[in-house]
Coordinates of C-alpha atoms in Angstrom, one line a residue:
M22 CA 59.1 112.1 101.7
W23 CA 60.1 112.7 105.3
R24 CA 60.0 108.9 105.9
E25 CA 62.3 108.3 102.9
K26 CA 64.8 110.9 104.3
I27 CA 64.7 109.3 107.8
I28 CA 65.4 105.9 106.2
G29 CA 68.2 107.3 104.2
V30 CA 69.8 108.8 107.3
I31 CA 69.5 105.5 109.1
V32 CA 71.1 103.6 106.2
I33 CA 74.0 106.0 106.1
A34 CA 74.5 105.8 109.9
V35 CA 74.5 102.0 109.8
F36 CA 76.9 102.0 106.8
L37 CA 79.3 104.2 108.7
A38 CA 79.0 102.2 111.9
V39 CA 79.8 98.9 110.0
G40 CA 82.8 100.6 108.4
S41 CA 83.7 101.7 104.9
P42 CA 87.0 101.7 103.0
A43 CA 86.2 105.1 101.5
A44 CA 86.1 107.4 104.6
V45 CA 88.6 110.0 103.3
F46 CA 87.7 112.4 100.5
A47 CA 89.7 111.7 97.3
S48 CA 90.8 115.3 97.2
D49 CA 92.8 114.9 100.4
L50 CA 94.9 112.0 99.2
V51 CA 97.4 114.1 97.3
V52 CA 98.5 117.3 99.2
D53 CA 100.5 120.4 98.6
T54 CA 103.2 122.3 100.4
K55 CA 100.8 124.4 102.4
F56 CA 99.0 121.3 103.6
V57 CA 102.3 119.8 104.8
A58 CA 103.5 123.0 106.5
D59 CA 100.2 123.3 108.4
K60 CA 100.6 119.9 109.9
L61 CA 104.3 120.1 111.0
G62 CA 104.6 119.7 114.8
K63 CA 101.0 118.6 115.4
P64 CA 100.9 115.5 117.7
D65 CA 98.5 113.5 115.6
W66 CA 100.5 113.9 112.4
V67 CA 103.7 112.1 111.2
V68 CA 105.7 113.1 108.1
L69 CA 107.3 110.0 106.6
D70 CA 110.4 110.4 104.5
A71 CA 110.3 107.5 102.0
R72 CA 113.8 107.9 100.7
T73 CA 117.0 106.0 101.7
S74 CA 118.4 106.6 105.2
E75 CA 121.4 108.2 103.6
E76 CA 119.3 110.8 101.9
Y77 CA 117.2 111.3 105.0
H78 CA 120.3 112.0 107.1
E79 CA 121.6 114.5 104.6
S80 CA 118.5 116.7 105.0
H81 CA 114.8 116.3 105.4
I82 CA 111.6 118.1 106.2
P83 CA 111.7 119.2 109.9
G84 CA 110.3 116.5 112.2
A85 CA 110.1 113.9 109.5
V86 CA 110.9 110.2 110.3
D87 CA 112.3 107.5 108.2
L88 CA 112.1 103.7 108.3
G89 CA 115.8 102.8 108.3
A90 CA 115.6 102.0 104.6
R91 CA 113.8 103.2 101.5
A92 CA 110.2 102.8 102.5
D93 CA 109.2 100.5 99.6
K94 CA 111.9 98.1 100.8
A95 CA 111.2 98.5 104.5
L96 CA 107.5 97.7 104.1
R97 CA 107.9 94.7 101.7
D98 CA 109.6 91.3 101.7
P99 CA 112.6 90.5 99.5
T100 CA 110.3 89.5 96.7
H101 CA 108.7 93.0 96.8
R102 CA 105.5 91.9 98.4
A103 CA 103.7 93.4 101.4
Y104 CA 100.8 91.1 102.1
T105 CA 103.2 88.3 103.2
I106 CA 104.7 90.3 106.2
V107 CA 101.9 92.3 107.8
P108 CA 103.1 91.7 111.4
A109 CA 106.6 92.8 110.5
I110 CA 105.2 95.9 108.8
E111 CA 103.2 96.8 111.9
K112 CA 106.4 96.5 114.0
T113 CA 108.4 98.7 111.5
L114 CA 105.7 101.4 111.6
G115 CA 105.4 101.3 115.3
A116 CA 109.1 101.6 115.9
A117 CA 109.1 104.7 113.7
G118 CA 106.3 106.2 115.9
I119 CA 103.6 105.6 113.4
G120 CA 100.5 104.2 115.2
S121 CA 97.2 103.3 113.7
D122 CA 95.8 106.4 115.2
K123 CA 98.1 108.8 113.4
H124 CA 97.8 110.8 110.2
V125 CA 100.7 110.2 107.8
I126 CA 102.1 112.4 105.1
I127 CA 104.5 110.6 102.7
Y128 CA 107.1 112.3 100.6
G129 CA 110.2 111.2 98.8
K130 CA 112.5 112.2 96.0
A131 CA 110.7 113.6 93.0
V132 CA 112.1 111.1 90.5
D133 CA 111.2 108.1 92.8
V134 CA 107.5 108.7 92.3
F135 CA 106.4 105.1 92.5
Y136 CA 108.8 104.1 95.3
T137 CA 107.0 106.8 97.3
T138 CA 103.5 105.5 96.5
V139 CA 104.3 102.0 97.7
P140 CA 104.0 103.0 101.4
F141 CA 100.8 104.9 100.5
W142 CA 99.2 101.7 99.1
V143 CA 100.6 99.6 102.0
L144 CA 99.0 101.9 104.6
E145 CA 95.7 101.9 102.8
Y146 CA 95.8 98.1 102.6
L147 CA 96.5 98.0 106.3
G148 CA 93.3 100.1 106.9
C149 CA 94.2 103.8 106.8
N150 CA 91.8 106.1 104.9
S151 CA 88.9 104.0 106.0
S152 CA 86.3 104.2 108.8
Y153 CA 87.9 101.1 110.4
L154 CA 91.0 103.0 111.7
K155 CA 91.7 106.6 112.7
C156 CA 94.9 106.7 110.6
T157 CA 94.9 108.5 107.3
V158 CA 97.6 108.6 104.7
H159 CA 98.4 111.4 102.2
Y160 CA 100.9 111.7 99.4
Y161 CA 103.0 114.9 99.0
D162 CA 103.4 115.4 95.3
G163 CA 106.7 116.8 94.1
G164 CA 109.0 115.4 96.8
I165 CA 111.7 117.1 98.8
E166 CA 112.6 119.1 95.7
R167 CA 109.2 120.8 95.7
W168 CA 109.4 121.5 99.4
I169 CA 112.7 123.3 99.0
E170 CA 111.7 125.1 95.8
E171 CA 108.6 126.5 97.6
G172 CA 110.5 127.8 100.6
G173 CA 110.3 124.9 103.0
S174 CA 113.2 124.6 105.4
V175 CA 115.1 121.4 106.0
E176 CA 117.1 119.9 108.9
T177 CA 119.7 117.2 109.5
T178 CA 118.7 116.3 113.0
N179 CA 117.1 112.9 113.2
T180 CA 113.6 112.7 114.7
A181 CA 112.9 109.9 117.0
L182 CA 109.2 109.7 117.9
P183 CA 107.9 107.6 120.9
Q184 CA 107.2 104.0 120.2
A185 CA 103.7 103.5 118.9
Q186 CA 101.4 100.6 118.1
F187 CA 100.1 100.0 114.7
K188 CA 97.2 97.5 114.6
S189 CA 96.0 96.8 111.1
H190 CA 92.5 96.3 109.9
I191 CA 93.2 94.8 106.5
I192 CA 91.1 96.1 103.6
A193 CA 91.1 93.0 101.4
S194 CA 89.6 94.8 98.5
R195 CA 92.7 97.0 98.1
L196 CA 94.8 93.9 97.3
A197 CA 94.3 91.8 94.2
T198 CA 95.5 88.2 94.5
S199 CA 96.8 86.0 91.8
K200 CA 93.7 83.9 92.2
E201 CA 91.5 86.9 91.5
V202 CA 93.6 88.0 88.5
L203 CA 93.6 84.5 87.0
E204 CA 89.8 84.3 87.4
T205 CA 89.6 87.7 85.7
A206 CA 91.9 86.6 82.8
T207 CA 89.8 83.4 82.3
G208 CA 86.5 85.2 82.4
K209 CA 85.3 83.7 85.7
N210 CA 85.5 87.1 87.4
K211 CA 84.6 90.6 86.2
A212 CA 87.3 93.3 86.7
V213 CA 89.3 95.8 84.6
I214 CA 93.0 95.1 84.7
V215 CA 95.3 98.2 84.1
D216 CA 98.9 97.3 83.1
A217 CA 101.2 100.1 84.3
R218 CA 104.3 98.7 82.5
T219 CA 105.9 100.0 79.4
E220 CA 104.6 99.2 75.9
A221 CA 107.6 96.9 75.4
E222 CA 106.8 94.9 78.5
Y223 CA 103.2 94.7 77.5
N224 CA 103.8 93.5 74.0
G225 CA 106.3 90.9 75.1
S226 CA 109.5 92.3 73.6
D227 CA 110.9 93.3 77.1
I228 CA 110.8 90.1 79.1
R229 CA 111.3 90.3 82.8
A230 CA 109.8 87.0 84.0
L231 CA 109.8 83.5 82.7
R232 CA 107.5 84.8 79.9
G233 CA 106.8 88.2 78.4
G234 CA 103.5 89.5 77.2
H235 CA 100.4 90.6 79.1
I236 CA 97.4 89.4 81.0
P237 CA 94.5 88.7 78.6
G238 CA 92.2 91.7 78.4
A239 CA 94.5 94.0 80.3
T240 CA 94.6 97.7 79.3
N241 CA 98.1 99.2 79.0
I242 CA 98.5 102.7 80.5
K243 CA 102.2 103.0 81.4
V244 CA 102.8 104.8 84.7
Q245 CA 104.9 107.5 83.1
K246 CA 101.8 108.9 81.4
N247 CA 100.5 110.1 84.9
Y248 CA 103.2 112.7 85.5
T249 CA 105.5 115.2 83.8
A250 CA 108.8 114.0 82.5
D251 CA 110.8 117.0 83.9
T252 CA 109.4 117.6 87.4
Y253 CA 107.7 114.2 88.0
R254 CA 104.7 116.1 89.3
M255 CA 101.3 114.6 88.8
L256 CA 99.3 115.8 85.8
P257 CA 96.2 118.0 86.4
L258 CA 93.1 116.0 87.4
S259 CA 91.4 116.9 84.1
D260 CA 94.3 115.3 82.2
L261 CA 94.3 112.2 84.4
A262 CA 90.5 111.9 84.0
S263 CA 91.0 111.9 80.2
L264 CA 93.7 109.3 80.5
Y265 CA 91.5 106.9 82.3
K266 CA 88.2 107.9 80.7
D267 CA 87.5 104.5 79.3
L268 CA 87.6 102.8 82.8
P269 CA 84.0 102.3 84.1
R270 CA 83.5 104.1 87.4
A271 CA 81.6 101.2 89.0
A272 CA 84.1 98.5 87.9
R273 CA 86.5 96.6 90.0
I274 CA 90.0 97.9 89.0
I275 CA 93.2 95.9 89.3
A276 CA 96.4 97.8 88.7
H277 CA 99.6 95.8 88.2
C278 CA 103.2 96.1 86.8
Q279 CA 106.3 94.0 87.2
T280 CA 106.5 93.8 91.0
G281 CA 103.5 95.8 92.1
T282 CA 105.7 99.0 92.6
R283 CA 104.9 101.2 89.6
S284 CA 101.2 100.2 89.8
T285 CA 100.9 101.7 93.3
Y286 CA 101.2 105.1 91.6
T287 CA 98.4 104.1 89.2
Y288 CA 96.4 102.9 92.3
L289 CA 96.8 106.4 93.9
V290 CA 95.8 108.2 90.7
L291 CA 92.6 106.1 90.4
R292 CA 91.8 106.7 94.0
L293 CA 92.3 110.4 93.5
L294 CA 89.9 110.3 90.5
G295 CA 87.3 108.8 92.8
Y296 CA 87.4 105.2 91.8
E297 CA 86.4 103.3 94.9
N298 CA 87.0 99.7 94.1
V299 CA 90.7 99.9 93.2
S300 CA 93.3 97.4 94.1
N301 CA 97.0 96.7 93.6
Y302 CA 98.2 93.3 92.3
D303 CA 101.0 92.8 94.8
D304 CA 102.4 89.6 93.1
S305 CA 102.2 91.3 89.7
W306 CA 103.9 90.1 86.5
I307 CA 107.0 88.6 88.1
V308 CA 104.6 86.0 89.6
Y309 CA 101.9 85.8 86.9
G310 CA 104.3 85.7 84.0
S311 CA 106.4 83.0 85.6
N312 CA 103.5 80.6 86.2
I313 CA 103.2 78.5 83.0
N314 CA 99.6 77.6 83.9
Y315 CA 98.4 81.2 83.6
P316 CA 97.2 82.4 80.2
V317 CA 99.3 85.1 78.5
D318 CA 98.6 87.2 75.4
N319 CA 101.6 88.0 73.1
E320 CA 103.5 85.3 74.9
Q321 CA 107.3 85.4 74.5
W322 CA 109.6 83.0 76.4
F323 CA 112.7 84.2 78.2
D324 CA 115.7 83.0 76.2
F325 CA 118.1 81.5 78.8
L326 CA 120.4 80.3 76.0
D327 CA 120.8 83.9 74.7
V328 CA 121.6 85.1 78.2
H329 CA 124.1 82.3 78.7
L330 CA 125.9 83.1 75.5
T331 CA 125.9 86.8 76.3
M332 CA 127.4 86.2 79.7
K333 CA 130.0 83.9 78.2
A334 CA 131.0 86.6 75.7
V335 CA 131.3 89.1 78.5
K336 CA 133.5 86.8 80.6
E337 CA 135.7 86.2 77.6
L338 CA 136.1 89.9 77.0
Q339 CA 137.0 90.4 80.7
N340 CA 139.6 87.7 80.5
K341 CA 141.4 89.2 77.6

């Protein structure tokens, strides 16, 4: 028995030395007001305001920094993808004083729940919350509204932290590529695809790419089911666990939506529930649905003629 215990300790030590993408307890991913308040002013911690610069300048959590634009835009290219511009993201983070040795708490506006989770996923993809880098990233649920409601003070003074260096260690498993998704859709790869879009997008009646419909085999759990409709606060863990109860714990999970934005919230929830092999499909439906070589269930084609006639009618009304 003692030999087995020694071997077990050695295996764990080797595993940690090599590095693991699951070095932060799931319970620490989503934090409350007390957690944030306890970290304010500590040199290793950075509070990132994910809202627009205008909203940040109006008032923000004391000591918080912003990225010069809403974080989901600042950390992605014009096509809403992050994996294409990693060096630029590193510079943006470093300029804001966020180094790869920092602990980051992200908050935003309550209603912008999935805009705020984009930087959470991006930082995890870059290597935070793993044993590869010191940096950790945490999501403050409830936004600036909760902070104020629970007695937190705000300030209008802009915070400028010293320039830092963010050097990524990409965790490839946290990104699902179009190649992987296609292989999953065609049965060449085993994974569970979670479609975070609305039911109308999933069934093809709401078309937002060249085609409407869904990836074959995908499970539709729209992102709005994860939080309350009035406060936009995340549901209790027990409710979330029930919502995703049919997803196998050991499975590879791929979350997607239209542009990989809403699905970052699904990604966070699944990470919080303890799913370790979770990824976000950064290309998402806008790329998948527009590639005519990719299989689609409930396939509906975008009607360009209808749009043309609609626009023509609008112009005619404007000219009257």
